[in-house]
Coordinates of N, CA and C in Angstrom, one line a residue:
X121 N 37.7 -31.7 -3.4 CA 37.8 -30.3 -3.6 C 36.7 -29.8 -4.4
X122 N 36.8 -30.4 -5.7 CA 35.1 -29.8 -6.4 C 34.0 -30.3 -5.3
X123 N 33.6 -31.1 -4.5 CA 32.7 -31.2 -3.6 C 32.6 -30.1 -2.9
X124 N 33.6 -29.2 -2.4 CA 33.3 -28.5 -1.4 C 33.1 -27.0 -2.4
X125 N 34.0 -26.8 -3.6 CA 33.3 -25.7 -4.3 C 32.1 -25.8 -4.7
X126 N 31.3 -27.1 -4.8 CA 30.1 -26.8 -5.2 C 29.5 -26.6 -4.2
X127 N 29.8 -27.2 -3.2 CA 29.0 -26.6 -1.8 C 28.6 -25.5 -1.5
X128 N 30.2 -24.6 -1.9 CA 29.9 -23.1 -1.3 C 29.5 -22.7 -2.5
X129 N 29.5 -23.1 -4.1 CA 28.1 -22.3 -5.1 C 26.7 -22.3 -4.6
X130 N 26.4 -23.8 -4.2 CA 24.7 -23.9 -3.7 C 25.0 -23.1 -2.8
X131 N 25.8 -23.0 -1.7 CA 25.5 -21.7 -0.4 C 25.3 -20.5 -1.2
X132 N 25.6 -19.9 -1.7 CA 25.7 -18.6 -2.8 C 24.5 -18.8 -3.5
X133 N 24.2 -19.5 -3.9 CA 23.1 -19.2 -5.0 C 21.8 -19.3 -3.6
X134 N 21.7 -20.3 -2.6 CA 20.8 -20.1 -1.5 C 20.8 -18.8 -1.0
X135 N 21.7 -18.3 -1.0 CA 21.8 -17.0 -0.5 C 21.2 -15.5 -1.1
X136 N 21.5 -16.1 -2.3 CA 20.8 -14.7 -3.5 C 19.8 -15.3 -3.7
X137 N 18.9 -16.2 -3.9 CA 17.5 -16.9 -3.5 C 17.0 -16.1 -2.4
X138 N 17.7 -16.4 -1.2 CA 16.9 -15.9 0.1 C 17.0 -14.4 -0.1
X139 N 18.1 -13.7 -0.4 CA 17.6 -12.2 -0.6 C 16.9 -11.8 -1.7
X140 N 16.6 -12.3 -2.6 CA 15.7 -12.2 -3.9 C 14.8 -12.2 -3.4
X141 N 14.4 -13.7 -2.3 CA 12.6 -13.1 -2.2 C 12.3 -12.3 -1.2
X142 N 13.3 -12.0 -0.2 CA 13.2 -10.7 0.6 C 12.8 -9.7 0.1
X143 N 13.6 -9.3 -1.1 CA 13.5 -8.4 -2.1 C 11.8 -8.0 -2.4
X144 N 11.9 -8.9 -2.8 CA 10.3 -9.7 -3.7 C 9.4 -9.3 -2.7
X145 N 9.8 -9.7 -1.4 CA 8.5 -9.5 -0.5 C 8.4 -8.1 0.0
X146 N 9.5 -7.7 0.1 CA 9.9 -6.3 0.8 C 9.0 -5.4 -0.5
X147 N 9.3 -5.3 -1.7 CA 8.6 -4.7 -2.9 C 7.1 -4.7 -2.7
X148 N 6.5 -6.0 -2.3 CA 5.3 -6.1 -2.0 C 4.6 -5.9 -1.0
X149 N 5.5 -5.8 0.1 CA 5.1 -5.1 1.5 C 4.7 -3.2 1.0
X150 N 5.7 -3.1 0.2 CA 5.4 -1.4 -0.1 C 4.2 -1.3 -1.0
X151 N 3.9 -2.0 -2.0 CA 3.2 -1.8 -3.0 C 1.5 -2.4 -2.8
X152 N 1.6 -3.4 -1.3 CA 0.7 -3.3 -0.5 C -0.2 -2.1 0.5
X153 N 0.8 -1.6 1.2 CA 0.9 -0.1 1.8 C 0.2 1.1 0.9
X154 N 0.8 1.1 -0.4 CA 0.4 2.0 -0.5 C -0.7 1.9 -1.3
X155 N -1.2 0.7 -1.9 CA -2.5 0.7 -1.9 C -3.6 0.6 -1.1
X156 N -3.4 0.1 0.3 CA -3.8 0.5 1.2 C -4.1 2.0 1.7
X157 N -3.0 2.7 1.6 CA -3.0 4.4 1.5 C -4.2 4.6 0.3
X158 N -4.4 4.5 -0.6 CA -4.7 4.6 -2.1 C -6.3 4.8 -1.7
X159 N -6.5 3.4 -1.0 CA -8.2 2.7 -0.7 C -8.5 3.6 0.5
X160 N -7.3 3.6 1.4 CA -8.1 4.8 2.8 C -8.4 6.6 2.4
X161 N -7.3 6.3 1.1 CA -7.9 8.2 1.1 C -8.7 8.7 0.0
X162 N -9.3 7.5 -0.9 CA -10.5 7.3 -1.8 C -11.7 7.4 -0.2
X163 N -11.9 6.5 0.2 CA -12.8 6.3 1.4 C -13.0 7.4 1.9
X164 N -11.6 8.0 2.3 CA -12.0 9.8 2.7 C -12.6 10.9 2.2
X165 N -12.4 10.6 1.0 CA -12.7 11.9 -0.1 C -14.4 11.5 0.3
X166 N -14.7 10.3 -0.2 CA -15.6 9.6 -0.4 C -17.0 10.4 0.9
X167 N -16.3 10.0 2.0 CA -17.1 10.6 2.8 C -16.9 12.3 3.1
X168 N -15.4 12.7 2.9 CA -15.5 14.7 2.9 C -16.6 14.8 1.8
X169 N -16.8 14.2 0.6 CA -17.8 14.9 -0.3 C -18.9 14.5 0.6
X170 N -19.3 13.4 1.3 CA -21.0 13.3 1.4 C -20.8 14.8 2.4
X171 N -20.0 15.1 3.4 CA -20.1 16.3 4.5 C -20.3 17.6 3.7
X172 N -19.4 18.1 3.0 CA -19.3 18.7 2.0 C -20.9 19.1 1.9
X173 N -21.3 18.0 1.1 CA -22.9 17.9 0.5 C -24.0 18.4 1.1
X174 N -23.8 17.6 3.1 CA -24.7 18.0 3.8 C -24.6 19.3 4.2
X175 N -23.5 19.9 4.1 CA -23.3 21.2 4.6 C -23.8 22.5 4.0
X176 N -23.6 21.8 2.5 CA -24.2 22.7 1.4 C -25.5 22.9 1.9
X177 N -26.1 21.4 2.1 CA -27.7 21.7 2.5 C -28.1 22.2 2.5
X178 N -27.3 22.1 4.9 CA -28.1 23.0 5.7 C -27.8 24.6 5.5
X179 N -26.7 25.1 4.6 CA -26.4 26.7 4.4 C -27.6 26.8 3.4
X180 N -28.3 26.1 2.4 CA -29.0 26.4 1.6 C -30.2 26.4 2.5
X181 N -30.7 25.8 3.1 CA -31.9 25.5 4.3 C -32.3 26.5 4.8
X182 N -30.8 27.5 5.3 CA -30.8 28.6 6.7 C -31.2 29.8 5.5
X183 N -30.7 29.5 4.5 CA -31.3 30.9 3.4 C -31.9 30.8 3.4
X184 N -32.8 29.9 2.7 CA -34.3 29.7 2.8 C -35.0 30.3 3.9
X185 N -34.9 29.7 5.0 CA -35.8 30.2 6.2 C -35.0 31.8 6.6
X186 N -34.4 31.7 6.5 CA -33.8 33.5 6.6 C -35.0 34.4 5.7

């Protein structure tokens, strides 16, 4: 009898183990993502300013020769 209750404790405690690092991974799947988001819309800005920039330019260019 205690053999088989300890059985089903280790099955229990395996089981909150296995959803723990689900858990664990599932947290890190998100907190991956959205650093990922984080790095792609740094990268964006990054390049809307260089357009930004060039556009300034060429409106300052077309005065000029205007």
């Amino acid at each position: 009898m205690l053999k088989g209750g300890q059985s089903a404790w280790n099955d229990n405690v395996e089981i909150r183990t296995l959803l723990c690092q689900s858990l664990i991974s599932w947290i890190q799947r998100i907190i991956d993502k959205e650093m990922l988001s984080t790095s792609c819309i740094d990268e964006y800005e990054e390049e809307i300013d260089q357009w930004v920039k060039l556009n300034q330019f060429f409106k300052n260019t077309q005065v000029i020769n205007e």
